[in-house]
Short mmCIF file of C-alpha atoms in Angstrom, two decimals:
data_model
loop_
_atom_site.label_atom_id
_atom_site.label_comp_id
_atom_site.label_asym_id
_atom_site.label_seq_id
_atom_site.Cartn_x
_atom_site.Cartn_y
_atom_site.Cartn_z
CA MET A 1 92.27 83.91 110.66
CA THR A 2 93.57 86.91 112.44
CA SER A 3 95.29 87.96 109.15
CA ILE A 4 92.46 88.05 107.04
CA LEU A 5 90.46 89.76 109.59
CA ALA A 6 93.42 92.70 109.96
CA VAL A 7 93.13 93.04 106.27
CA LEU A 8 89.33 93.68 105.98
CA ILE A 9 89.36 95.95 109.06
CA ILE A 10 92.14 98.18 108.14
CA TYR A 11 90.81 98.40 104.48
CA TYR A 12 87.61 99.67 105.98
CA PHE A 13 89.13 101.38 108.75
CA ILE A 14 91.96 103.01 106.33
CA GLY A 15 92.75 102.17 102.79
CA MET A 16 89.31 102.70 101.44
CA HIS A 17 89.33 106.66 102.29
CA TYR A 18 93.08 107.12 100.83
CA THR A 19 92.53 110.15 98.21
CA GLN A 20 94.66 112.02 95.97
CA HIS A 21 93.76 114.67 93.42
CA HIS A 22 93.15 112.45 90.45
CA ILE A 23 92.12 113.24 86.60
CA GLY A 24 88.48 111.60 86.96
CA GLY A 25 87.26 108.57 85.01
CA ILE A 26 86.50 105.17 86.36
CA GLY A 27 88.32 102.15 87.36
CA LEU A 28 92.06 102.45 87.85
CA TYR A 29 91.98 106.22 86.77
CA ARG A 30 90.62 106.93 90.50
CA PRO A 31 93.70 106.21 93.05
CA ASN A 32 91.52 104.73 95.97
CA ASN A 33 90.16 101.99 93.43
CA ALA A 34 94.23 100.87 93.04
CA VAL A 35 94.28 101.03 96.49
CA GLY A 36 91.18 98.65 96.69
CA TRP A 37 92.74 96.36 94.43
CA ILE A 38 95.71 95.85 96.91
CA PHE A 39 93.72 94.71 99.71
CA ALA A 40 91.55 92.57 97.48
CA SER A 41 94.60 90.38 96.12
CA ALA A 42 95.72 90.18 99.73
CA ILE A 43 92.15 88.70 100.44
CA ILE A 44 92.38 86.34 97.44
CA SER A 45 96.14 85.20 98.61
CA LEU A 46 95.42 84.80 102.16
CA GLY A 47 92.51 82.43 101.10
CA LEU A 48 94.91 80.48 99.02
CA LEU A 49 97.35 80.43 101.51
CA LYS A 50 94.64 78.69 103.94
CA ILE A 51 94.00 75.98 101.79
CA ALA A 52 97.56 75.34 101.10
CA ASN A 53 98.13 75.04 104.84
CA ASP A 54 94.93 73.12 105.60
CA ARG A 55 95.53 70.95 102.20
CA GLN A 56 91.82 71.02 101.45
CA VAL A 57 89.62 73.07 99.89
CA LEU A 58 86.08 74.18 100.42
CA ILE A 59 83.39 74.48 97.55
CA SER A 60 79.86 75.68 98.15
CA PRO A 61 76.53 75.57 96.12
CA THR A 62 77.08 79.29 95.72
CA MET A 63 80.61 79.34 93.90
CA LYS A 64 79.31 76.37 92.00
CA MET A 65 76.83 79.17 90.68
CA ILE A 66 79.40 82.01 90.14
CA ALA A 67 81.20 79.42 88.09
CA LEU A 68 78.44 78.70 85.72
CA VAL A 69 77.36 82.44 85.78
CA PHE A 70 81.07 83.41 84.81
CA ILE A 71 81.04 80.71 81.76
CA GLY A 72 77.90 81.81 81.13
CA LEU A 73 79.64 85.78 80.65
CA ILE A 74 82.32 84.92 78.87
CA ILE A 75 80.50 82.36 75.98
CA PRO A 76 79.99 85.83 73.74
CA TYR A 77 83.64 86.49 73.72
CA PHE A 78 84.08 83.78 71.18
CA TYR A 79 81.40 85.01 68.77
CA GLY A 80 84.26 87.17 66.94
CA GLN A 81 81.89 90.14 66.36
CA THR A 82 84.31 92.89 67.31
CA ASP A 83 88.06 93.81 67.17
CA ASN A 84 87.52 95.36 70.56
CA LEU A 85 87.51 92.27 73.03
CA TRP A 86 90.06 93.77 74.88
CA LYS A 87 88.25 96.57 76.06
CA ALA A 88 86.12 93.90 77.95
CA ALA A 89 89.09 92.34 79.86
CA ASP A 90 89.45 94.42 82.74
CA ARG A 91 85.46 93.55 83.33
CA PHE A 92 86.00 89.95 83.31
CA VAL A 93 89.29 90.13 85.37
CA ALA A 94 87.26 92.29 88.07
CA ILE A 95 84.10 89.63 88.01
CA ALA A 96 87.05 86.79 88.44
CA ALA A 97 88.32 88.61 91.40
CA GLY A 98 85.15 89.03 92.88
CA GLY A 99 84.29 85.15 92.41
CA LEU A 100 87.70 84.47 94.05
CA ILE A 101 87.17 87.15 97.34
CA ILE A 102 84.28 85.34 97.78
CA PHE A 103 85.60 81.66 97.27
CA SER A 104 88.62 83.00 99.58
CA LEU A 105 86.58 84.62 102.25
CA GLN A 106 84.72 81.03 102.32
CA GLN A 107 87.78 79.21 103.15
CA PHE A 108 87.97 80.52 106.75
CA ARG A 109 84.60 79.21 108.07
CA PHE A 110 83.90 82.47 109.78
CA SER A 111 81.76 82.15 112.88
CA GLU A 112 78.34 84.51 112.74
CA LYS A 113 80.43 86.49 115.48
CA GLN A 114 83.37 87.18 113.59
CA TRP A 115 81.25 87.86 110.29
CA MET A 116 79.26 90.38 112.35
CA CYS A 117 82.88 91.98 113.12
CA ILE A 118 83.83 92.52 109.67
CA LEU A 119 80.55 93.45 108.66
CA PHE A 120 80.41 96.33 111.74
CA SER A 121 83.88 97.86 110.09
CA VAL A 122 81.87 98.60 107.14
CA VAL A 123 79.55 100.63 109.26
CA VAL A 124 82.67 102.08 110.94
CA ALA A 125 84.04 102.97 107.47
CA ALA A 126 80.79 104.37 106.25
CA PHE A 127 80.68 106.42 109.41
CA LEU A 128 84.07 107.78 108.64
CA GLN A 129 83.02 108.67 104.90
CA VAL A 130 79.82 110.56 106.66
CA LEU A 131 82.00 112.65 108.59
CA ILE A 132 84.15 113.47 105.95
CA GLY A 133 81.15 114.81 104.22
CA TRP A 134 80.41 116.99 106.74
CA TYR A 135 83.91 118.57 106.88
CA GLU A 136 83.32 119.13 103.04
CA TYR A 137 80.12 120.60 103.30
CA PHE A 138 80.48 122.93 106.36
CA LEU A 139 84.47 123.55 106.69
CA ALA A 140 86.00 122.98 102.87
CA ALA A 141 86.31 126.13 101.31
CA PRO A 142 83.99 127.40 99.17
CA GLY A 143 84.10 125.54 95.54
CA ALA A 144 86.28 122.39 96.87
CA PHE A 145 85.37 119.13 96.20
CA GLY A 146 82.72 119.93 93.61
CA GLY A 147 80.85 122.91 95.15
CA ASN A 148 80.77 121.74 99.13
CA VAL A 149 78.55 118.66 98.13
CA PRO A 150 79.78 116.25 100.27
CA PHE A 151 81.67 113.51 98.11
CA GLY A 152 83.66 111.77 100.79
CA THR A 153 86.51 110.21 98.75
CA PHE A 154 84.53 109.01 96.33
CA PHE A 155 84.46 112.09 94.38
CA GLN A 156 81.03 110.93 92.84
CA LYS A 157 78.01 111.86 95.25
CA ASN A 158 75.96 108.81 94.53
CA ASN A 159 78.61 106.81 95.63
CA ILE A 160 78.60 108.20 99.01
CA GLY A 161 75.15 107.96 98.98
CA THR A 162 74.91 104.12 98.53
CA PHE A 163 78.00 103.30 100.69
CA VAL A 164 76.20 104.98 103.87
CA LEU A 165 72.94 103.22 103.02
CA THR A 166 74.72 99.87 102.43
CA GLY A 167 76.31 100.82 106.00
CA PHE A 168 73.08 101.82 107.33
CA SER A 169 71.57 98.47 106.10
CA LEU A 170 73.97 96.81 108.16
CA ALA A 171 73.81 98.59 111.03
CA CYS A 172 70.24 97.20 111.32
CA LEU A 173 71.35 93.70 110.81
CA PHE A 174 73.89 93.86 113.48
CA LEU A 175 71.80 95.33 115.87
CA LEU A 176 69.12 92.78 115.49
CA ARG A 177 72.28 89.63 115.93
CA ALA A 178 74.28 91.60 117.82
CA PRO A 179 72.74 90.76 121.35
CA LYS A 180 72.82 87.36 120.81
CA LEU A 181 76.64 87.31 120.16
CA TYR A 182 78.27 89.92 122.17
CA SER A 183 78.40 91.06 126.06
CA SER A 184 75.96 93.77 126.69
CA GLN A 185 78.96 96.05 127.36
CA VAL A 186 80.33 95.57 123.77
CA TYR A 187 76.57 95.68 122.01
CA LYS A 188 75.86 98.91 124.08
CA ILE A 189 79.26 100.55 122.14
CA CYS A 190 78.09 99.23 118.81
CA PHE A 191 74.43 100.69 119.46
CA LEU A 192 75.92 104.05 120.45
CA ILE A 193 78.13 103.84 117.35
CA SER A 194 75.48 103.11 114.94
CA LEU A 195 72.76 105.93 116.48
CA ILE A 196 75.47 108.44 116.17
CA PHE A 197 76.36 107.55 112.76
CA THR A 198 72.75 107.37 111.96
CA LEU A 199 72.27 110.93 113.26
CA PHE A 200 74.76 112.02 111.17
CA ALA A 201 74.23 110.07 107.74
CA GLY A 202 70.99 111.17 106.90
CA PHE A 203 72.03 114.72 106.39
CA VAL A 204 74.71 113.12 103.80
CA ILE A 205 72.22 111.37 102.20
CA PHE A 206 70.01 114.01 101.64
CA MET A 207 72.57 116.86 101.08
CA VAL A 208 74.23 114.90 97.50
CA ILE A 209 70.69 115.99 96.16
CA SER A 210 70.53 112.63 94.26
CA ARG A 211 67.02 111.35 92.72
CA SER A 212 68.90 107.87 92.51
CA THR A 213 70.02 107.97 96.39
CA GLN A 214 66.44 108.85 97.50
CA VAL A 215 64.98 106.14 95.69
CA ILE A 216 67.35 103.86 97.46
CA THR A 217 66.51 105.64 100.77
CA LEU A 218 63.13 104.87 100.34
CA ILE A 219 63.18 101.25 99.47
CA VAL A 220 65.57 100.30 102.18
CA ILE A 221 63.13 101.86 104.68
CA ILE A 222 60.37 99.83 103.39
CA CYS A 223 61.95 96.94 103.21
CA ILE A 224 63.31 96.68 106.83
CA CYS A 225 60.10 98.08 107.90
CA ILE A 226 58.30 95.01 106.59
CA GLY A 227 60.98 92.71 107.66
CA LEU A 228 59.75 93.84 111.32
CA GLY A 229 56.49 93.66 110.81
CA ILE A 230 56.06 90.26 109.37
CA SER A 231 59.09 88.49 111.11
CA LYS A 232 59.56 87.91 114.89
CA VAL A 233 62.72 89.57 115.42
CA ASN A 234 63.89 90.99 118.92
CA ASN A 235 65.54 94.11 119.60
CA THR A 236 62.82 95.61 117.18
CA ARG A 237 62.77 99.10 119.02
CA ALA A 238 66.52 99.95 118.56
CA VAL A 239 65.88 99.66 114.77
CA LEU A 240 63.03 101.60 114.77
CA LEU A 241 65.51 103.79 116.55
CA MET A 242 68.05 103.69 113.69
CA ILE A 243 65.42 104.65 111.37
CA PHE A 244 64.02 107.40 113.69
CA GLY A 245 67.60 109.19 113.81
CA LEU A 246 67.79 108.65 109.99
CA SER A 247 64.56 110.46 109.42
CA LEU A 248 65.61 113.17 111.62
CA SER A 249 69.12 113.69 110.23
CA ILE A 250 67.29 114.54 106.70
CA CYS A 251 65.36 116.74 108.44
CA PHE A 252 67.77 118.74 109.55
CA GLY A 253 69.45 118.56 105.95
CA ILE A 254 66.28 119.73 104.85
CA TYR A 255 66.23 122.95 107.15
CA VAL A 256 70.02 123.55 106.60
CA LEU A 257 69.18 123.30 102.96
CA ASN A 258 66.33 126.00 103.18
CA THR A 259 68.09 128.52 105.67
CA ALA A 260 71.55 128.87 104.17
CA GLU A 261 71.54 131.32 101.33
CA GLY A 262 72.64 130.22 97.94
CA ASN A 263 73.43 126.51 98.80
CA LEU A 264 70.52 125.41 96.96
CA ASP A 265 71.18 127.10 93.62
CA THR A 266 74.72 125.73 94.21
CA LEU A 267 73.71 122.18 94.79
CA LEU A 268 71.05 122.28 92.21
CA LYS A 269 73.44 122.87 89.45
CA LEU A 270 75.64 119.93 90.42
CA ASN A 271 72.43 117.44 90.84
CA ASP A 272 72.72 114.81 88.27
CA THR A 273 68.82 115.47 87.53
CA ALA A 274 68.40 119.00 87.51
CA GLU A 275 70.51 119.17 84.17
CA TRP A 276 68.22 116.09 82.48
CA ASP A 277 64.77 117.84 83.70
CA SER A 278 65.62 121.29 82.66
CA ASP A 279 66.41 120.06 79.00
CA LYS A 280 63.31 120.41 76.96
CA LEU A 281 65.07 119.27 73.77
CA THR A 282 66.09 115.69 74.78
CA GLY A 283 63.58 114.80 77.82
CA GLU A 284 65.21 112.70 81.04
CA PRO A 285 68.76 111.05 79.55
CA ARG A 286 67.91 108.01 80.92
CA ARG A 287 64.31 107.56 79.09
CA LEU A 288 66.44 108.44 75.64
CA ILE A 289 69.16 106.26 76.74
CA TRP A 290 67.26 102.95 77.74
CA GLY A 291 64.55 103.90 74.62
CA ILE A 292 67.80 103.37 72.17
CA CYS A 293 69.39 100.71 74.07
CA TRP A 294 65.88 98.85 73.77
CA LYS A 295 65.95 99.11 69.65
CA MET A 296 69.90 97.89 69.64
CA PHE A 297 68.59 95.03 71.63
CA LEU A 298 65.55 94.11 69.57
CA HIS A 299 68.07 94.40 66.55
CA SER A 300 70.79 91.75 68.04
CA PRO A 301 68.76 89.84 71.08
CA LEU A 302 70.78 86.79 70.54
CA LEU A 303 74.25 87.91 70.32
CA GLY A 304 74.52 90.94 71.14
CA PHE A 305 76.91 93.70 69.55
CA GLY A 306 80.05 92.21 70.80
CA TYR A 307 82.23 93.24 74.21
CA GLY A 308 83.92 96.45 74.26
CA ASP A 309 81.65 97.87 71.33
CA PHE A 310 79.05 99.78 73.46
CA ARG A 311 79.85 103.23 72.69
CA TRP A 312 80.44 102.58 69.16
CA ASP A 313 77.27 101.11 68.59
CA PHE A 314 75.23 103.42 70.77
CA LEU A 315 76.63 106.29 68.97
CA LYS A 316 75.74 105.07 65.71
CA ALA A 317 71.61 104.11 67.00
CA GLN A 318 71.46 107.44 68.72
CA ALA A 319 72.53 109.17 65.14
CA GLU A 320 69.94 107.78 63.73
CA LYS A 321 67.62 108.54 66.04
CA PHE A 322 69.01 112.16 65.76
CA SER A 323 68.22 111.86 62.16
CA LEU A 324 64.36 110.69 62.43
CA THR A 325 63.59 112.73 65.71
CA GLY A 326 66.08 115.80 66.18
CA GLU A 327 66.65 114.02 69.86
CA TYR A 328 70.32 113.71 70.74
CA TYR A 329 71.32 113.64 74.34
CA SER A 330 75.36 113.20 74.69
CA THR A 331 78.76 112.37 72.92
CA ALA A 332 80.22 111.22 76.43
CA ILE A 333 78.09 108.00 76.72
CA SER A 334 80.35 104.99 77.69
CA LEU A 335 77.80 102.83 79.56
CA PRO A 336 73.85 102.70 79.86
CA HIS A 337 73.64 103.80 83.26
CA ASN A 338 72.33 100.03 83.99
CA GLU A 339 74.08 96.83 84.25
CA LEU A 340 71.58 94.72 82.75
CA ILE A 341 71.47 96.53 79.60
CA PHE A 342 75.41 96.73 79.51
CA TRP A 343 75.58 93.13 79.25
CA ALA A 344 72.40 92.67 77.26
CA ILE A 345 73.69 95.09 74.68
CA GLU A 346 77.07 93.90 74.34
CA GLY A 347 76.38 89.88 74.85
CA GLY A 348 73.34 88.90 74.05
CA ILE A 349 70.47 87.08 76.06
CA ILE A 350 72.81 84.61 77.30
CA PRO A 351 74.76 87.03 79.88
CA LEU A 352 71.34 88.59 80.58
CA LEU A 353 69.84 85.18 81.74
CA CYS A 354 72.92 84.04 83.45
CA ILE A 355 72.93 87.42 86.02
CA VAL A 356 69.21 87.29 86.29
CA CYS A 357 68.51 83.25 86.79
CA PHE A 358 71.57 83.56 89.66
CA GLY A 359 69.97 86.64 91.55
CA LEU A 360 66.98 84.61 91.42
CA TRP A 361 68.66 81.47 92.85
CA PHE A 362 70.62 83.23 95.45
CA VAL A 363 67.19 85.28 96.53
CA ILE A 364 65.63 82.07 96.33
CA ARG A 365 67.88 79.93 98.21
CA THR A 366 68.33 82.80 101.12
CA PHE A 367 64.54 82.78 102.04
CA ARG A 368 63.92 79.11 101.96
CA LYS A 369 66.86 78.65 104.80
CA ARG A 370 66.16 81.85 106.61
CA GLY A 371 62.64 82.36 106.32
CA ILE A 372 61.36 85.90 106.50
CA SER A 373 64.46 87.17 108.56
CA GLY A 374 66.48 86.80 105.19
CA VAL A 375 64.61 90.05 104.45
CA PHE A 376 67.51 91.69 106.67
CA TYR A 377 70.47 89.52 104.86
CA LEU A 378 69.18 90.79 101.55
CA VAL A 379 68.47 94.73 101.79
CA CYS A 380 72.30 95.09 102.77
CA LEU A 381 72.86 94.11 99.01
CA LEU A 382 69.61 96.68 97.81
CA PRO A 383 71.45 99.85 97.90
CA VAL A 384 74.39 98.84 95.62
CA ILE A 385 72.16 96.57 93.28
CA ILE A 386 69.50 99.08 92.97
CA HIS A 387 72.33 101.73 92.26
CA SER A 388 73.87 99.48 89.14
CA MET A 389 70.63 99.35 87.26
CA LEU A 390 70.73 103.33 87.56
CA GLU A 391 74.42 103.92 86.71
CA TYR A 392 77.40 102.27 87.37
CA PRO A 393 79.12 101.92 91.02
CA PHE A 394 81.40 98.69 90.14
CA TYR A 395 83.20 100.67 88.01
CA GLN A 396 83.33 104.21 89.88
CA ALA A 397 84.24 102.43 93.46
CA VAL A 398 85.67 99.34 93.92
CA VAL A 399 84.96 99.05 97.44
CA HIS A 400 81.47 98.76 96.40
CA TRP A 401 82.73 95.49 94.64
CA VAL A 402 84.53 94.01 97.80
CA THR A 403 81.58 95.14 99.72
CA PHE A 404 79.07 93.36 97.81
CA CYS A 405 81.18 90.24 97.44
CA SER A 406 81.90 90.03 101.02
CA LEU A 407 78.07 90.48 101.97
CA ILE A 408 77.46 87.22 99.18
CA ALA A 409 80.12 85.06 101.19
CA PHE A 410 78.64 85.55 104.28
CA ILE A 411 74.91 85.34 103.61
CA SER A 412 75.93 81.90 101.57
CA SER A 413 78.14 81.13 103.98
CA ARG A 414 75.53 80.80 106.99
CA GLN A 415 73.11 79.03 105.17
CA GLU A 416 75.26 76.42 103.05
CA ILE A 417 77.05 73.11 103.45
CA LYS A 418 80.22 73.27 101.97
CA ARG A 419 81.61 69.93 100.51
CA CYS A 420 85.92 69.60 101.54
CA TYR A 421 88.14 68.35 98.56
CA THR A 422 91.67 67.23 99.41
CA ILE A 423 94.58 68.92 97.62
CA ALA A 424 97.85 67.06 96.75
CA ALA A 425 100.27 69.81 96.05
CA PRO A 426 99.55 72.75 98.23
CA VAL A 427 102.93 74.49 97.07
CA ILE A 428 101.23 75.25 94.00
CA MET A 429 98.54 77.52 95.84
CA ARG A 430 101.70 79.21 98.09
CA SER A 431 103.23 80.04 94.97
CA LEU A 432 99.88 81.58 93.33
CA ALA A 433 99.55 83.45 96.65
CA VAL A 434 102.94 85.25 96.64
CA ILE A 435 102.69 86.01 92.80
CA ILE A 436 99.27 87.40 92.49
CA PHE A 437 99.93 89.78 95.71
CA THR A 438 103.20 90.73 94.16
CA LEU A 439 102.26 91.51 90.41
CA VAL A 440 98.86 93.15 91.75
CA THR A 441 100.36 95.23 94.23
CA THR A 442 103.16 96.56 91.74
CA TYR A 443 101.06 97.38 89.05
CA MET A 444 98.60 99.33 91.11
CA THR A 445 101.37 100.76 92.94
CA LEU A 446 102.80 102.25 89.38
CA ALA A 447 99.14 103.07 88.38
CA ILE A 448 98.67 105.52 91.60
CA GLN A 449 102.07 107.09 90.81
CA SER A 450 101.46 107.72 87.01
CA LEU A 451 98.02 109.43 88.21
CA TYR A 452 99.71 111.60 90.57
CA TRP A 453 101.82 112.81 87.35
CA LEU A 454 98.82 112.73 85.10
CA GLU A 455 96.94 115.24 87.60
CA LYS A 456 100.10 117.30 87.46
CA TYR A 457 100.35 117.68 83.67
CA SER A 458 96.40 118.32 83.62
CA VAL A 459 97.06 121.50 85.33
CA THR A 460 99.98 122.03 83.82
CA PRO A 461 100.28 120.76 79.94
CA LYS A 462 104.45 120.46 80.40
CA LEU A 463 105.33 116.97 78.65
CA GLU A 464 108.39 116.87 81.01
CA LEU A 465 106.38 116.03 83.54
CA LEU A 466 105.04 112.67 82.11
CA SER A 467 108.59 111.90 81.94
CA ASN A 468 108.31 111.28 85.60
CA ILE A 469 106.36 108.36 85.37
CA TRP A 470 107.92 104.95 86.11
CA TYR A 471 106.00 102.79 83.75
CA PRO A 472 102.62 104.12 82.64
CA VAL A 473 100.80 100.56 82.60
CA GLU A 474 97.39 101.04 83.14
CA HIS A 475 97.69 105.11 81.74
CA GLY A 476 99.67 104.43 78.41
CA ASP A 477 96.71 105.19 76.19
CA ILE A 478 96.60 108.59 77.89
CA VAL A 479 100.30 109.30 77.77
CA LEU A 480 100.32 108.48 74.39
CA SER A 481 97.26 110.83 73.49
CA ALA A 482 99.02 113.62 75.24
CA HIS A 483 102.39 113.47 73.69
CA MET A 484 100.29 113.08 70.22
CA LEU A 485 97.56 115.96 70.99
CA GLN A 486 100.08 118.40 72.27
CA ARG A 487 102.07 117.55 68.97
CA MET A 488 99.43 118.22 67.01
CA ASN A 489 98.21 121.79 68.97
CA ASP A 490 101.74 122.96 68.33
CA VAL A 491 101.10 125.65 65.86
CA ASN A 492 104.78 126.49 65.33
CA LYS A 493 105.47 123.05 64.37
CA VAL A 494 106.96 121.93 60.75
CA TRP A 495 105.01 118.58 59.77
CA ASN A 496 107.10 116.24 57.62
CA GLU A 497 104.92 113.32 55.78
CA LYS A 498 106.32 110.49 58.12
CA GLU A 499 105.10 112.20 61.33
CA LEU A 500 101.39 112.95 59.59
CA LEU A 501 101.17 109.55 58.40
CA GLU A 502 101.83 108.42 62.26
CA CYS A 503 99.61 110.97 63.45
CA VAL A 504 96.62 109.64 60.81
CA ASN A 505 97.79 106.14 62.23
CA TRP A 506 97.05 106.65 65.72
CA LEU A 507 93.80 108.72 65.11
CA GLN A 508 92.42 105.68 63.15
CA THR A 509 93.13 103.33 66.14
CA THR A 510 91.96 105.60 69.20
CA ILE A 511 88.56 106.46 66.79
CA LYS A 512 88.40 102.83 66.44
CA TYR A 513 88.05 102.39 70.14
CA ASP A 514 87.31 105.36 71.65
CA PRO A 515 85.15 108.03 69.05
CA LYS A 516 85.48 111.34 70.27
CA ASP A 517 83.99 114.61 68.21
CA TYR A 518 87.89 116.07 68.81
CA LEU A 519 89.49 113.40 67.34
CA TYR A 520 87.74 113.52 64.12
CA ASN A 521 88.70 117.43 64.31
CA TYR A 522 92.21 116.08 64.13
CA MET A 523 92.01 113.50 61.65
CA ILE A 524 90.18 116.14 59.28
CA ARG A 525 93.18 118.35 59.84
CA VAL A 526 95.73 116.29 59.36
CA LEU A 527 94.33 114.41 56.30
CA LYS A 528 94.01 117.84 54.86
CA ALA A 529 97.76 118.83 55.32
CA LEU A 530 98.57 115.12 53.50
CA GLY A 531 96.68 116.58 50.51
CA GLN A 532 93.58 113.60 51.32
CA GLU A 533 90.85 115.76 50.44
CA GLU A 534 88.70 112.50 49.55
CA LYS A 535 89.68 110.57 53.05
CA ALA A 536 89.18 114.08 54.91
CA GLU A 537 85.46 114.47 53.48
CA HIS A 538 84.76 110.83 54.55
CA PHE A 539 85.95 111.46 58.44
CA ARG A 540 84.05 115.18 57.77
CA LEU A 541 80.48 113.04 56.76
CA GLU A 542 81.39 110.40 59.45
CA GLY A 543 82.00 112.64 62.45
CA ASN A 544 78.81 114.64 61.46
CA TYR A 545 76.83 111.90 61.58
CA LEU A 546 77.97 110.47 64.92
CA PHE A 547 78.20 113.78 66.54
CA PRO A 548 75.66 116.14 64.80
CA ASN A 549 76.29 119.06 66.87
CA SER A 550 79.92 119.60 66.48
CA GLY A 551 79.42 121.22 63.03
CA PHE A 552 82.65 119.73 61.33
#
């Protein structure tokens, strides 16, 4: 029991704040996500060891539902519609890992006091991110961290906003439950930490200048106030004081922004909505993107377009819309900024129904077991759920996924009766625990090391830097791309036919799973060098159709 608590607390106090310069992107292209998966594997391994030591496994209704949802999500894998299924493999590994995190945490039968200790560590983690955000705004060199916008260690301002609001929701829940669980002295210390956190948090929430964060803040505060108004809970004054502190901090942010010369213009340039609202040709991107996605869904509502094919099919649908209306948003869209739309487009109606039905089942079950006070538990999930309906936080920051799974385990563990099953071969569980932790730790360490040298290469594009990578694992495609593109950019290189054909094969494969306008430029140039004018014209027409503003 102590070991799993230590892993969770160390992750939130230290592990999630790890950062290093990197090349950008999502998933394992961010080093703090690799660190997060090491801790996630430790949680899973400790859960398996717990099963082996007790020779019994606990299964809850929530775990049964999660298993059914996972089966429903996998069904479209067997439709055979696309060759890009491997692109969705990491998504399913992450979902399976999330289920195993919930499963592992439920094996420990934490008391409510222990759960509150875990959740308060999230509050402390959010506080640390807020302090980093204050440093980035007031003390970092001009232009550092994206123009002095408080990013925390997320390198994405909406993610720090969502995590801080999750911490704020958990702090309110903690203050409602803590007086019954802890001594008055411990409670006073925790209340003081929560209040100071809140007085700093509102400033960061406002300074990210994100419409998504603003919407989430408003909804969270309204839900908490509704809960306080309709339920009979103790310690209401402490929660109201937290809301007042957050509002006061937001007001301070407004004051600082209005009085600091030049800061408003700098922040608005980095605002995720400023570009959208100023673009008179395309209008708001979400309206355009979701409109295209709706037509895509209607085109194939039952089967979808196939896992891993969203980018390809979206580019085609966007090009078709451009040919009719002249509206074109971006060549860089790889996700629709809405988790439900993403699953519906690629997998069809079955994954969509699975996710929605599980959400409704979980909400109804929570209110049935906890009554009106269930709103205080569910509001802790709201920030990241709403964020996932507007962007893609689970892909950008694994801490959101680990926290979300931990909250699911917490809420369900306090309201469910688990069935206990005896296992006959505990050695299998011990072996799995060791194998999972060893493989994940090795893989993620290699990923962090390769990211370090890829970032060095992005600053100084010398191929010899890439030779320092021990083993590229997750980033092998970037290493290969760097070699191929640098070869094709070498104007002094004398090409032979064999080398040109190698480039053609690589470009065809790369375009197939990740089409980009510059790849079409290279393909046209290489095919012309081979004298294959007809093929070059085919790719020029296809490139102009998918990327009409590129001018091939």
